[in-house]
Coordinates of C-alpha atoms in Angstrom, one line a residue:
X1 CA 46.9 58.8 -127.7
X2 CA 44.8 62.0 -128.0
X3 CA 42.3 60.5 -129.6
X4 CA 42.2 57.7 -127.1
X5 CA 42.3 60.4 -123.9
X6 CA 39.7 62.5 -124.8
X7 CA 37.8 59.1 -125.5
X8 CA 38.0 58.0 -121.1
X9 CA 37.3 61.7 -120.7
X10 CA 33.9 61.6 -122.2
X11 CA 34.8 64.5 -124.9
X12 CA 33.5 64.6 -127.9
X13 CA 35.8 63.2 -130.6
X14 CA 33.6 64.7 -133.4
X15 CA 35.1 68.1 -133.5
X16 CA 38.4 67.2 -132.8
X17 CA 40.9 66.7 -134.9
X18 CA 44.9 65.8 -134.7
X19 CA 47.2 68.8 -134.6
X20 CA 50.7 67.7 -135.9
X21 CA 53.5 67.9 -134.0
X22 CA 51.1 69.0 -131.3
X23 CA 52.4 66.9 -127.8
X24 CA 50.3 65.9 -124.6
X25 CA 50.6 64.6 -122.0
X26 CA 53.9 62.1 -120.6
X27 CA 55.4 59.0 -122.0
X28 CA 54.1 57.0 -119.1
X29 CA 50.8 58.1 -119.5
X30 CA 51.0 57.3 -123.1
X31 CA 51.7 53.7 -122.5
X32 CA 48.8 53.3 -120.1
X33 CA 46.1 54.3 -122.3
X34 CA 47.6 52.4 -124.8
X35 CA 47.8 49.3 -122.9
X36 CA 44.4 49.9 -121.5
X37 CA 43.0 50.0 -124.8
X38 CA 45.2 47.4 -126.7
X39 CA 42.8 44.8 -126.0
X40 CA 45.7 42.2 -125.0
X41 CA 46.3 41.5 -121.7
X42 CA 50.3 41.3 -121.4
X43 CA 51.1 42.8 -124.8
X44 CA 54.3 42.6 -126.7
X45 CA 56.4 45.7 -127.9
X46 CA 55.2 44.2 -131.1
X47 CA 51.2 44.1 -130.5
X48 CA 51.3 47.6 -128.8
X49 CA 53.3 49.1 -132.1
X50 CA 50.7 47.3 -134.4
X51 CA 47.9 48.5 -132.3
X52 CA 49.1 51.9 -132.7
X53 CA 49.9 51.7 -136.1
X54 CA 46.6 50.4 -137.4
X55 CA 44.9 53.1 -134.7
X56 CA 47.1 56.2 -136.4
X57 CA 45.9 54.5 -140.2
X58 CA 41.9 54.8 -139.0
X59 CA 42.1 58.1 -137.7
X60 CA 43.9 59.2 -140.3
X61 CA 41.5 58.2 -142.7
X62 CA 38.6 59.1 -141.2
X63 CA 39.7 62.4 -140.8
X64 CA 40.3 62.9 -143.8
X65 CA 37.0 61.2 -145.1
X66 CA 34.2 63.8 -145.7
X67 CA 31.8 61.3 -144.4
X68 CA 33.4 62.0 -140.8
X69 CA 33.5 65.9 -141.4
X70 CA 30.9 67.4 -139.0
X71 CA 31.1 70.7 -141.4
X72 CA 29.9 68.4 -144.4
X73 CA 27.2 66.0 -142.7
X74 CA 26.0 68.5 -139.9
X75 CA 23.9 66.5 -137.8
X76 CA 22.6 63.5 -140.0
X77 CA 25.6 61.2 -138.5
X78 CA 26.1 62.5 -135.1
X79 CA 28.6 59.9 -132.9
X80 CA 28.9 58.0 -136.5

């Protein structure tokens, strides 16, 4: 989700990074980004659960890549 909001908002998702436990914004808002983004038009429980889940995998993994690391590739990937 904060990956997601920050996306609409223009920001720069290259320097941020997920802060456990950290929380934002309401439930309701959560599930309209999500939606939004889903790519289905009337999603399941199901499809928005696996869209999530898949979602949380990628960002997980690309933090943790040092391909993705602004620190590591300074500016030879920038928006990669």
């Amino acid at each position: 989700f904060q990956y997601l909001k920050r996306f609409d908002q223009g920001c720069d998702l290259d320097m941020f990074w997920y802060e456990e436990q950290s929380v934002e914004g309401s439930p309701a808002e959560c599930l309209q980004i999500f939606l939004l983004h889903c790519g289905v038009v009337d999603p399941s429980w199901a499809e928005l659960r696996n869209f999530t889940w898949f979602l949380n995998i990628q960002l997980r993994d690309c933090e943790d890549s040092d391909f993705c690391n602004p620190a590591f590739v300074q500016d030879t990937l920038k928006g990669f």
